[in-house]
PDB file of C-alpha atoms in Angstrom:
ATOM      1  CA  MET M   1      35.309  95.540  63.967  1.00 93.00           C
ATOM      2  CA  LEU M   2      32.535  93.821  62.032  1.00 98.00           C
ATOM      3  CA  LYS M   3      32.479  93.530  58.259  1.00 98.00           C
ATOM      4  CA  LEU M   4      29.811  91.802  56.173  1.00 98.00           C
ATOM      5  CA  TYR M   5      30.422  90.582  52.640  1.00 98.00           C
ATOM      6  CA  ASN M   6      27.021  90.178  51.076  1.00 98.00           C
ATOM      7  CA  TYR M   7      24.875  90.377  47.957  1.00 97.00           C
ATOM      8  CA  HIS M   8      21.978  92.777  48.445  1.00 96.00           C
ATOM      9  CA  ARG M   9      19.432  90.299  47.045  1.00 95.00           C
ATOM     10  CA  SER M  10      20.635  87.295  48.999  1.00 98.00           C
ATOM     11  CA  ALA M  11      17.947  85.829  51.258  1.00 98.00           C
ATOM     12  CA  TYR M  12      20.581  84.388  53.566  1.00 98.00           C
ATOM     13  CA  GLY M  13      22.597  87.579  53.614  1.00 98.00           C
ATOM     14  CA  ARG M  14      19.454  89.454  54.561  1.00 98.00           C
ATOM     15  CA  ILE M  15      19.092  87.275  57.655  1.00 99.00           C
ATOM     16  CA  VAL M  16      22.446  88.533  58.903  1.00 98.00           C
ATOM     17  CA  VAL M  17      21.522  92.143  58.089  1.00 98.00           C
ATOM     18  CA  ILE M  18      18.292  91.713  60.068  1.00 98.00           C
ATOM     19  CA  ILE M  19      20.157  90.433  63.115  1.00 98.00           C
ATOM     20  CA  LEU M  20      22.770  93.171  62.909  1.00 98.00           C
ATOM     21  CA  THR M  21      19.902  95.661  62.838  1.00 98.00           C
ATOM     22  CA  GLU M  22      18.068  94.026  65.746  1.00 98.00           C
ATOM     23  CA  LYS M  23      21.233  94.189  67.828  1.00 98.00           C
ATOM     24  CA  ALA M  24      22.083  97.740  66.671  1.00 98.00           C
ATOM     25  CA  LEU M  25      25.576  96.668  65.621  1.00 98.00           C
ATOM     26  CA  ASN M  26      27.700  98.859  63.393  1.00 97.00           C
ATOM     27  CA  CYS M  27      29.077  96.875  60.487  1.00 98.00           C
ATOM     28  CA  GLU M  28      31.113  97.705  57.426  1.00 98.00           C
ATOM     29  CA  TYR M  29      29.525  96.344  54.245  1.00 98.00           C
ATOM     30  CA  GLU M  30      31.020  95.102  50.984  1.00 98.00           C
ATOM     31  CA  GLU M  31      28.817  94.082  48.064  1.00 97.00           C
ATOM     32  CA  ILE M  32      29.723  90.716  46.537  1.00 97.00           C
ATOM     33  CA  ASP M  33      27.828  89.290  43.568  1.00 96.00           C
ATOM     34  CA  PRO M  34      28.279  85.496  43.705  1.00 95.00           C
ATOM     35  CA  PHE M  35      26.685  85.152  40.249  1.00 91.00           C
ATOM     36  CA  ALA M  36      29.131  87.482  38.499  1.00 87.00           C
ATOM     37  CA  GLY M  37      31.703  84.766  37.816  1.00 84.00           C
ATOM     38  CA  ASN M  38      34.692  87.007  38.487  1.00 88.00           C
ATOM     39  CA  LEU M  39      35.132  86.714  42.234  1.00 94.00           C
ATOM     40  CA  SER M  40      38.545  87.794  43.381  1.00 94.00           C
ATOM     41  CA  SER M  41      41.091  85.349  44.748  1.00 95.00           C
ATOM     42  CA  GLN M  42      41.003  87.416  47.926  1.00 96.00           C
ATOM     43  CA  TYR M  43      37.285  86.723  48.386  1.00 97.00           C
ATOM     44  CA  LEU M  44      37.731  83.025  47.590  1.00 96.00           C
ATOM     45  CA  LYS M  45      40.113  82.842  50.516  1.00 97.00           C
ATOM     46  CA  LEU M  46      37.240  84.021  52.695  1.00 98.00           C
ATOM     47  CA  HIS M  47      34.633  81.730  51.114  1.00 97.00           C
ATOM     48  CA  PRO M  48      35.983  78.877  48.977  1.00 96.00           C
ATOM     49  CA  PHE M  49      32.455  77.889  47.878  1.00 97.00           C
ATOM     50  CA  LYS M  50      31.828  81.256  46.172  1.00 95.00           C
ATOM     51  CA  ARG M  51      28.753  82.237  48.153  1.00 97.00           C
ATOM     52  CA  VAL M  52      27.544  84.902  50.565  1.00 98.00           C
ATOM     53  CA  PRO M  53      27.345  85.996  53.301  1.00 98.00           C
ATOM     54  CA  VAL M  54      30.715  86.138  55.019  1.00 98.00           C
ATOM     55  CA  LEU M  55      31.180  87.874  58.358  1.00 98.00           C
ATOM     56  CA  LYS M  56      34.550  89.105  59.513  1.00 98.00           C
ATOM     57  CA  HIS M  57      34.988  90.084  63.150  1.00 98.00           C
ATOM     58  CA  ASN M  58      38.525  91.200  63.883  1.00 96.00           C
ATOM     59  CA  ASP M  59      40.598  88.140  62.898  1.00 96.00           C
ATOM     60  CA  LEU M  60      37.653  85.734  62.743  1.00 98.00           C
ATOM     61  CA  VAL M  61      36.141  84.864  59.354  1.00 98.00           C
ATOM     62  CA  LEU M  62      32.830  83.011  59.293  1.00 98.00           C
ATOM     63  CA  TYR M  63      30.654  81.728  56.479  1.00 98.00           C
ATOM     64  CA  GLU M  64      27.408  79.719  56.661  1.00 98.00           C
ATOM     65  CA  THR M  65      24.515  81.840  57.867  1.00 98.00           C
ATOM     66  CA  ARG M  66      23.537  79.678  60.825  1.00 98.00           C
ATOM     67  CA  ALA M  67      27.079  79.831  62.186  1.00 98.00           C
ATOM     68  CA  ILE M  68      27.126  83.606  61.718  1.00 98.00           C
ATOM     69  CA  THR M  69      23.783  84.253  63.408  1.00 98.00           C
ATOM     70  CA  GLU M  70      24.552  82.027  66.388  1.00 98.00           C
ATOM     71  CA  TYR M  71      27.948  83.682  66.734  1.00 98.00           C
ATOM     72  CA  LEU M  72      26.384  87.147  66.748  1.00 98.00           C
ATOM     73  CA  GLU M  73      23.863  85.991  69.338  1.00 98.00           C
ATOM     74  CA  GLU M  74      26.550  84.668  71.658  1.00 98.00           C
ATOM     75  CA  GLN M  75      29.088  87.422  71.079  1.00 98.00           C
ATOM     76  CA  PHE M  76      26.541  90.249  71.368  1.00 98.00           C
ATOM     77  CA  PRO M  77      23.838  88.855  73.681  1.00 97.00           C
ATOM     78  CA  ASN M  78      21.852  92.069  74.146  1.00 97.00           C
ATOM     79  CA  PRO M  79      19.147  92.041  73.099  1.00 98.00           C
ATOM     80  CA  THR M  80      18.859  88.295  73.240  1.00 98.00           C
ATOM     81  CA  LEU M  81      17.356  86.559  70.203  1.00 98.00           C
ATOM     82  CA  MET M  82      17.078  83.135  71.813  1.00 98.00           C
ATOM     83  CA  PRO M  83      14.514  81.952  74.377  1.00 98.00           C
ATOM     84  CA  THR M  84      15.734  81.477  77.932  1.00 96.00           C
ATOM     85  CA  ASP M  85      14.216  77.995  78.263  1.00 97.00           C
ATOM     86  CA  ILE M  86      15.718  74.843  76.777  1.00 98.00           C
ATOM     87  CA  VAL M  87      12.541  73.841  74.920  1.00 98.00           C
ATOM     88  CA  GLY M  88      12.253  77.268  73.302  1.00 98.00           C
ATOM     89  CA  ARG M  89      15.880  77.196  72.189  1.00 98.00           C
ATOM     90  CA  ALA M  90      15.411  73.725  70.733  1.00 98.00           C
ATOM     91  CA  ARG M  91      12.337  74.918  68.841  1.00 98.00           C
ATOM     92  CA  VAL M  92      14.226  77.874  67.373  1.00 98.00           C
ATOM     93  CA  ARG M  93      17.021  75.572  66.190  1.00 98.00           C
ATOM     94  CA  GLN M  94      14.467  73.153  64.747  1.00 98.00           C
ATOM     95  CA  ILE M  95      12.719  75.869  62.746  1.00 98.00           C
ATOM     96  CA  VAL M  96      16.007  77.293  61.454  1.00 98.00           C
ATOM     97  CA  ALA M  97      17.084  73.818  60.316  1.00 98.00           C
ATOM     98  CA  MET M  98      13.709  73.268  58.648  1.00 98.00           C
ATOM     99  CA  ILE M  99      14.088  76.525  56.729  1.00 98.00           C
ATOM    100  CA  ASP M 100      17.502  75.458  55.447  1.00 98.00           C
ATOM    101  CA  ASN M 101      16.508  71.907  54.586  1.00 98.00           C
ATOM    102  CA  TYR M 102      12.892  72.196  53.435  1.00 98.00           C
ATOM    103  CA  GLY M 103      11.922  75.859  53.019  1.00 98.00           C
ATOM    104  CA  TYR M 104      14.540  77.830  51.127  1.00 98.00           C
ATOM    105  CA  LEU M 105      14.554  75.753  47.942  1.00 98.00           C
ATOM    106  CA  PRO M 106      10.787  75.673  47.284  1.00 98.00           C
ATOM    107  CA  LEU M 107       9.872  79.137  48.571  1.00 98.00           C
ATOM    108  CA  VAL M 108      12.738  81.026  46.967  1.00 98.00           C
ATOM    109  CA  TRP M 109      14.096  79.030  44.036  1.00 97.00           C
ATOM    110  CA  GLN M 110      11.143  76.970  42.883  1.00 98.00           C
ATOM    111  CA  VAL M 111       8.387  79.557  43.420  1.00 97.00           C
ATOM    112  CA  TYR M 112       9.909  83.048  43.564  1.00 97.00           C
ATOM    113  CA  VAL M 113      12.651  82.572  40.962  1.00 96.00           C
ATOM    114  CA  GLU M 114      10.425  80.644  38.567  1.00 95.00           C
ATOM    115  CA  SER M 115       7.482  83.053  38.964  1.00 92.00           C
ATOM    116  CA  ILE M 116       9.318  86.379  39.052  1.00 92.00           C
ATOM    117  CA  GLU M 117      12.985  86.213  38.072  1.00 84.00           C
ATOM    118  CA  LYS M 118      12.498  84.013  35.019  1.00 80.00           C
ATOM    119  CA  GLN M 119       9.628  86.018  33.582  1.00 77.00           C
ATOM    120  CA  SER M 120      12.049  88.300  31.792  1.00 71.00           C
ATOM    121  CA  THR M 121      14.465  85.599  30.642  1.00 74.00           C
ATOM    122  CA  GLU M 122      14.577  83.893  27.290  1.00 70.00           C
ATOM    123  CA  GLU M 123      13.886  80.465  28.752  1.00 77.00           C
ATOM    124  CA  GLY M 124      10.964  81.677  30.878  1.00 78.00           C
ATOM    125  CA  PRO M 125       9.436  79.924  33.890  1.00 84.00           C
ATOM    126  CA  ASP M 126       9.383  76.142  34.110  1.00 91.00           C
ATOM    127  CA  SER M 127       5.831  75.168  35.060  1.00 92.00           C
ATOM    128  CA  GLU M 128       6.877  71.753  36.378  1.00 96.00           C
ATOM    129  CA  ILE M 129       9.451  73.264  38.748  1.00 97.00           C
ATOM    130  CA  LEU M 130       6.906  75.868  39.850  1.00 96.00           C
ATOM    131  CA  GLN M 131       4.245  73.263  40.599  1.00 97.00           C
ATOM    132  CA  GLU M 132       6.744  71.134  42.489  1.00 98.00           C
ATOM    133  CA  GLY M 133       7.750  74.225  44.448  1.00 98.00           C
ATOM    134  CA  LEU M 134       4.166  75.024  45.386  1.00 98.00           C
ATOM    135  CA  LEU M 135       3.639  71.463  46.582  1.00 98.00           C
ATOM    136  CA  ASN M 136       6.839  71.491  48.626  1.00 98.00           C
ATOM    137  CA  SER M 137       6.041  74.955  49.965  1.00 98.00           C
ATOM    138  CA  ALA M 138       2.665  73.755  51.195  1.00 98.00           C
ATOM    139  CA  ARG M 139       4.317  70.882  53.045  1.00 98.00           C
ATOM    140  CA  PHE M 140       6.862  73.211  54.633  1.00 98.00           C
ATOM    141  CA  LEU M 141       4.351  75.902  55.595  1.00 98.00           C
ATOM    142  CA  GLY M 142       2.055  73.287  57.113  1.00 98.00           C
ATOM    143  CA  ALA M 143       4.875  71.986  59.286  1.00 98.00           C
ATOM    144  CA  ILE M 144       5.838  75.506  60.448  1.00 98.00           C
ATOM    145  CA  GLU M 145       2.172  76.302  61.108  1.00 98.00           C
ATOM    146  CA  GLU M 146       1.986  73.380  63.530  1.00 98.00           C
ATOM    147  CA  LEU M 147       5.069  74.556  65.430  1.00 98.00           C
ATOM    148  CA  ALA M 148       4.349  78.300  65.477  1.00 98.00           C
ATOM    149  CA  SER M 149       3.261  79.837  68.765  1.00 96.00           C
ATOM    150  CA  GLY M 150       0.659  82.055  67.158  1.00 96.00           C
ATOM    151  CA  GLY M 151       0.761  85.818  67.474  1.00 93.00           C
ATOM    152  CA  LYS M 152       3.629  88.168  66.683  1.00 97.00           C
ATOM    153  CA  PHE M 153       6.506  85.703  67.002  1.00 98.00           C
ATOM    154  CA  LEU M 154       7.212  82.143  65.898  1.00 98.00           C
ATOM    155  CA  VAL M 155       8.533  80.885  69.227  1.00 98.00           C
ATOM    156  CA  GLY M 156       7.154  82.158  72.511  1.00 96.00           C
ATOM    157  CA  ASN M 157       6.474  85.806  73.172  1.00 97.00           C
ATOM    158  CA  ALA M 158       9.679  87.384  71.896  1.00 98.00           C
ATOM    159  CA  TYR M 159      11.540  87.924  68.643  1.00 98.00           C
ATOM    160  CA  SER M 160      14.097  85.188  67.965  1.00 98.00           C
ATOM    161  CA  LEU M 161      16.514  83.857  65.391  1.00 98.00           C
ATOM    162  CA  ALA M 162      13.623  81.781  64.042  1.00 98.00           C
ATOM    163  CA  ASP M 163      11.782  84.940  63.004  1.00 98.00           C
ATOM    164  CA  ALA M 164      14.874  86.466  61.422  1.00 98.00           C
ATOM    165  CA  HIS M 165      15.628  83.325  59.418  1.00 99.00           C
ATOM    166  CA  LEU M 166      12.086  82.912  58.085  1.00 99.00           C
ATOM    167  CA  ILE M 167      11.397  86.542  57.120  1.00 99.00           C
ATOM    168  CA  PRO M 168      13.386  86.624  53.821  1.00 98.00           C
ATOM    169  CA  MET M 169      11.903  83.317  52.675  1.00 98.00           C
ATOM    170  CA  ILE M 170       8.295  84.319  53.285  1.00 98.00           C
ATOM    171  CA  ASP M 171       8.932  87.750  51.780  1.00 98.00           C
ATOM    172  CA  CYS M 172      10.194  86.216  48.528  1.00 97.00           C
ATOM    173  CA  PHE M 173       7.331  83.743  48.507  1.00 98.00           C
ATOM    174  CA  THR M 174       4.617  86.352  48.997  1.00 98.00           C
ATOM    175  CA  VAL M 175       5.998  88.552  46.229  1.00 97.00           C
ATOM    176  CA  THR M 176       4.437  85.961  43.924  1.00 97.00           C
ATOM    177  CA  LYS M 177       0.694  85.808  43.340  1.00 96.00           C
ATOM    178  CA  GLN M 178       0.761  82.089  44.165  1.00 97.00           C
ATOM    179  CA  GLY M 179       2.449  82.737  47.496  1.00 98.00           C
ATOM    180  CA  ARG M 180       0.047  85.528  48.425  1.00 98.00           C
ATOM    181  CA  ALA M 181      -2.883  83.259  47.628  1.00 98.00           C
ATOM    182  CA  MET M 182      -1.477  80.344  49.644  1.00 98.00           C
ATOM    183  CA  LEU M 183      -0.356  82.038  52.863  1.00 98.00           C
ATOM    184  CA  PRO M 184      -3.893  82.698  54.219  1.00 98.00           C
ATOM    185  CA  ASP M 185      -4.330  78.905  54.384  1.00 98.00           C
ATOM    186  CA  TYR M 186      -1.976  79.044  57.393  1.00 98.00           C
ATOM    187  CA  PRO M 187      -3.647  81.341  59.968  1.00 98.00           C
ATOM    188  CA  LYS M 188      -0.811  81.496  62.511  1.00 98.00           C
ATOM    189  CA  LEU M 189       1.778  82.221  59.835  1.00 98.00           C
ATOM    190  CA  SER M 190      -0.490  84.824  58.243  1.00 98.00           C
ATOM    191  CA  GLN M 191      -0.919  86.587  61.573  1.00 98.00           C
ATOM    192  CA  TRP M 192       2.831  86.421  62.185  1.00 98.00           C
ATOM    193  CA  TRP M 193       3.628  87.833  58.738  1.00 98.00           C
ATOM    194  CA  SER M 194       1.100  90.664  58.949  1.00 98.00           C
ATOM    195  CA  SER M 195       2.902  91.880  62.075  1.00 98.00           C
ATOM    196  CA  ILE M 196       6.561  91.021  61.433  1.00 98.00           C
ATOM    197  CA  ARG M 197       6.630  92.513  57.947  1.00 98.00           C
ATOM    198  CA  LYS M 198       6.179  95.980  59.491  1.00 98.00           C
ATOM    199  CA  ARG M 199       9.053  95.616  61.944  1.00 98.00           C
ATOM    200  CA  ASP M 200      11.898  98.079  61.344  1.00 98.00           C
ATOM    201  CA  SER M 201      14.534  95.401  60.709  1.00 98.00           C
ATOM    202  CA  THR M 202      12.268  93.737  58.146  1.00 98.00           C
ATOM    203  CA  VAL M 203      11.501  96.976  56.321  1.00 98.00           C
ATOM    204  CA  THR M 204      15.017  98.419  56.244  1.00 98.00           C
ATOM    205  CA  SER M 205      16.628  95.136  55.116  1.00 98.00           C
ATOM    206  CA  ARG M 206      14.185  94.536  52.277  1.00 98.00           C
ATOM    207  CA  PRO M 207      15.672  94.569  48.766  1.00 95.00           C
ATOM    208  CA  LYS M 208      13.775  95.769  45.726  1.00 89.00           C
ATOM    209  CA  TYR M 209      12.123  92.678  44.251  1.00 79.00           C
TER     210      TYR M 209
END
């Protein structure tokens, strides 16, 4: 039995939903809002750092998205979401690590949140954070552009964990006018996004922004 604890607007939670969809796995779902401030003691036993997602599979409890997605890949290997060659697998892991370390913060928090989420708040967007985010996003996108295979998928000729991990970040980024204007500067990523955004798992997992 699989159960996913997730917040419907979580970029990282969406990655897990995408992979569950790609693998056609049935999964019970429980909505958890990590920003609500009233998380139950029961949930804190599952995730002591008060975040999402958490995956429960029988007696196993996993948090940290990368651990969850690699577990799902190994536990449910069909269809495979990792290349068969060692170089391809290394490239997927490299891209996923780059997303975590250099992509998520600027694309989602510094650009999307500042441009969209804070528009309706009393404090409003912080232009310095936004500009820093755009600069850092350009650096990240340039690095991914160099590594991308070109075409429908980031690594090789098949869908992989790299695609699933990048989709929510690019989707948030291109909700903003700045992100939409910037992405065409990266031809391989633009071609990838124009195709991957129409994939069923991308469409059905997409929250309302």
